[in-house]
Amino acid sequence: MTDLADRRANPTVDRYVTTDLPLQTILRRATSLKSPLASSLLALLDGLAGRAPSTEVLKAARATSFQGSDPELMVLFLSSWAELSCRTGNTPEAEQLLRRARLLFSATTHPEIRATCMAAEGILADTTGNKVTREQILRETLNVVPSHSP
């Protein structure tokens, strides 16, 4: 059981770091997506799964308002956006998004959130042909996430 002090203010982030449910499932089960960021994140995840056209999803992501958004939810959003950008060959955009995501890290950023960003960085390294960096990032990601993490 998670200590109350470890709970996140954003219910989506809290469920993501305390359960083994995929983020898409968490977002779909929400009674309502209360922010444009959450709606756009779900669209990005659908794009990554091939359930939505990448060009439309990326266009919507670029128009999404971040104002007042939870920083950890923003990291999930930016990491997913970066991954989809990698898949569509826009590595400069992916690099910029991941730099932006890392700027949102704080002392209280949950390890699973950091690991999600790191996984996207690994995909970027793979996309640019840097297999050694990809493997190094994967090893580092395993060290970031606690062994008790769902």
C-alpha positions as a printed NumPy array, in Angstrom:
array([[  0.   ,   0.   ,   0.   ],
       [  1.255,   3.487,  -0.835],
       [  1.857,   5.943,   1.988],
       [ -0.49 ,   8.938,   1.791],
       [  2.529,  11.259,   1.636],
       [  3.537,   9.522,  -1.605],
       [  0.147,  10.042,  -3.271],
       [  0.031,  12.427,  -6.181],
       [ -2.38 ,  15.335,  -6.449],
       [ -3.356,  14.245,  -9.952],
       [ -5.487,  11.061,  -9.814],
       [ -4.225,   9.858, -13.211],
       [ -0.598,  10.127, -12.102],
       [ -1.437,   8.502,  -8.768],
       [ -3.05 ,   5.505, -10.491],
       [ -0.163,   5.271, -12.955],
       [  2.471,   5.016, -10.224],
       [  0.479,   2.853,  -7.807],
       [ -1.111,   0.278, -10.109],
       [ -0.013,  -1.94 , -12.957],
       [ -2.72 ,  -0.602, -15.271],
       [ -1.578,   0.803, -18.613],
       [ -1.908,   4.575, -18.855],
       [ -4.441,   4.232, -21.701],
       [ -6.696,   2.149, -19.46 ],
       [ -6.423,   4.633, -16.612],
       [ -7.339,   7.509, -18.907],
       [-10.222,   5.626, -20.514],
       [-11.667,   4.619, -17.142],
       [-11.658,   8.215, -15.885],
       [-15.235,   9.394, -15.632],
       [-14.257,  12.491, -17.541],
       [-10.997,  13.815, -18.865],
       [-10.848,  17.054, -16.966],
       [ -8.076,  18.715, -18.912],
       [ -7.088,  19.213, -22.52 ],
       [ -3.72 ,  17.717, -21.585],
       [ -5.277,  14.415, -20.429],
       [ -7.438,  14.228, -23.552],
       [ -4.472,  14.914, -25.777],
       [ -2.349,  12.371, -23.89 ],
       [ -4.96 ,   9.709, -24.576],
       [ -4.925,  10.674, -28.264],
       [ -1.118,  10.385, -28.316],
       [ -1.315,   6.927, -26.757],
       [ -3.907,   5.951, -29.354],
       [ -1.528,   7.229, -32.051],
       [  1.314,   5.16 , -30.6  ],
       [ -0.964,   2.1  , -30.619],
       [ -1.962,   2.707, -34.229],
       [ -5.57 ,   3.512, -33.333],
       [ -5.367,   7.132, -34.532],
       [ -3.54 ,   8.851, -37.409],
       [ -0.177,  10.158, -36.217],
       [ -0.32 ,  13.392, -38.202],
       [ -3.667,  14.392, -36.679],
       [ -2.619,  13.402, -33.172],
       [  0.648,  15.34 , -33.419],
       [ -1.168,  18.4  , -34.747],
       [ -3.548,  18.269, -31.771],
       [ -0.644,  17.789, -29.339],
       [  1.048,  20.92 , -30.672],
       [ -2.145,  22.889, -29.999],
       [ -2.694,  21.539, -26.469],
       [ -2.749,  23.983, -23.58 ],
       [ -0.499,  23.091, -20.636],
       [ -1.613,  25.922, -18.39 ],
       [ -2.203,  24.749, -14.848],
       [ -1.302,  21.141, -15.648],
       [  0.275,  18.754, -13.187],
       [  4.046,  18.582, -13.923],
       [  4.157,  14.785, -13.728],
       [  1.216,  14.465, -16.114],
       [  3.05 ,  16.87 , -18.408],
       [  6.122,  14.602, -18.331],
       [  3.94 ,  11.66 , -19.387],
       [  2.424,  13.79 , -22.146],
       [  5.764,  15.135, -23.421],
       [  7.356,  11.673, -23.298],
       [  4.515,  10.138, -25.307],
       [  4.635,  13.012, -27.78 ],
       [  8.395,  12.557, -28.14 ],
       [  7.973,   8.836, -28.786],
       [  5.404,   9.484, -31.506],
       [  7.667,  12.149, -32.997],
       [ 10.467,   9.568, -33.14 ],
       [  8.206,   7.112, -34.908],
       [  7.32 ,   9.711, -37.524],
       [ 10.959,  10.681, -38.088],
       [ 10.907,  14.048, -36.328],
       [ 13.866,  13.509, -34.019],
       [ 14.573,  17.244, -33.513],
       [ 11.071,  17.673, -32.09 ],
       [ 11.536,  14.598, -29.894],
       [ 14.826,  15.948, -28.53 ],
       [ 13.212,  19.279, -27.691],
       [ 10.237,  17.612, -25.994],
       [ 12.443,  15.401, -23.844],
       [ 14.578,  18.369, -22.767],
       [ 11.368,  20.137, -21.787],
       [ 10.147,  17.074, -19.876],
       [ 13.383,  16.825, -17.886],
       [ 13.026,  20.472, -16.851],
       [  9.827,  19.453, -15.071],
       [ 11.606,  16.948, -12.825],
       [ 11.816,  17.87 ,  -9.168],
       [ 12.891,  16.166,  -5.979],
       [  9.363,  14.766,  -5.671],
       [  9.004,  13.431,  -9.217],
       [  8.003,   9.807,  -8.911],
       [ 10.534,   7.249, -10.231],
       [  7.976,   5.733, -12.62 ],
       [  7.486,   9.143, -14.205],
       [ 11.244,   9.597, -14.582],
       [ 11.486,   6.099, -16.05 ],
       [  8.792,   6.856, -18.631],
       [ 10.789,   9.849, -19.825],
       [ 13.977,   7.788, -19.845],
       [ 12.275,   5.097, -21.933],
       [ 11.365,   7.751, -24.505],
       [ 14.994,   8.909, -24.471],
       [ 16.004,   5.324, -25.185],
       [ 13.641,   5.225, -28.151],
       [ 15.166,   8.459, -29.412],
       [ 18.662,   6.968, -29.111],
       [ 17.502,   3.883, -30.988],
       [ 15.86 ,   6.015, -33.681],
       [ 19.094,   7.916, -34.237],
       [ 21.03 ,   4.648, -34.49 ],
       [ 22.748,   4.859, -31.132],
       [ 22.194,   1.319, -29.865],
       [ 24.858,   1.586, -27.143],
       [ 23.15 ,   4.617, -25.614],
       [ 19.783,   2.876, -25.927],
       [ 21.07 ,  -0.094, -23.909],
       [ 22.705,   2.197, -21.341],
       [ 19.444,   4.122, -20.871],
       [ 17.503,   0.874, -20.46 ],
       [ 19.889,  -0.248, -17.713],
       [ 19.624,   3.149, -15.988],
       [ 15.834,   2.996, -16.223],
       [ 15.809,  -0.322, -14.394],
       [ 17.853,   1.258, -11.616],
       [ 15.484,   4.228, -11.289],
       [ 12.321,   2.214, -10.712],
       [ 12.126,   0.563,  -7.277],
       [ 11.803,  -3.213,  -7.253],
       [  8.427,  -2.946,  -5.492],
       [  6.944,  -0.758,  -8.225],
       [  3.84 ,  -2.151,  -9.912]])
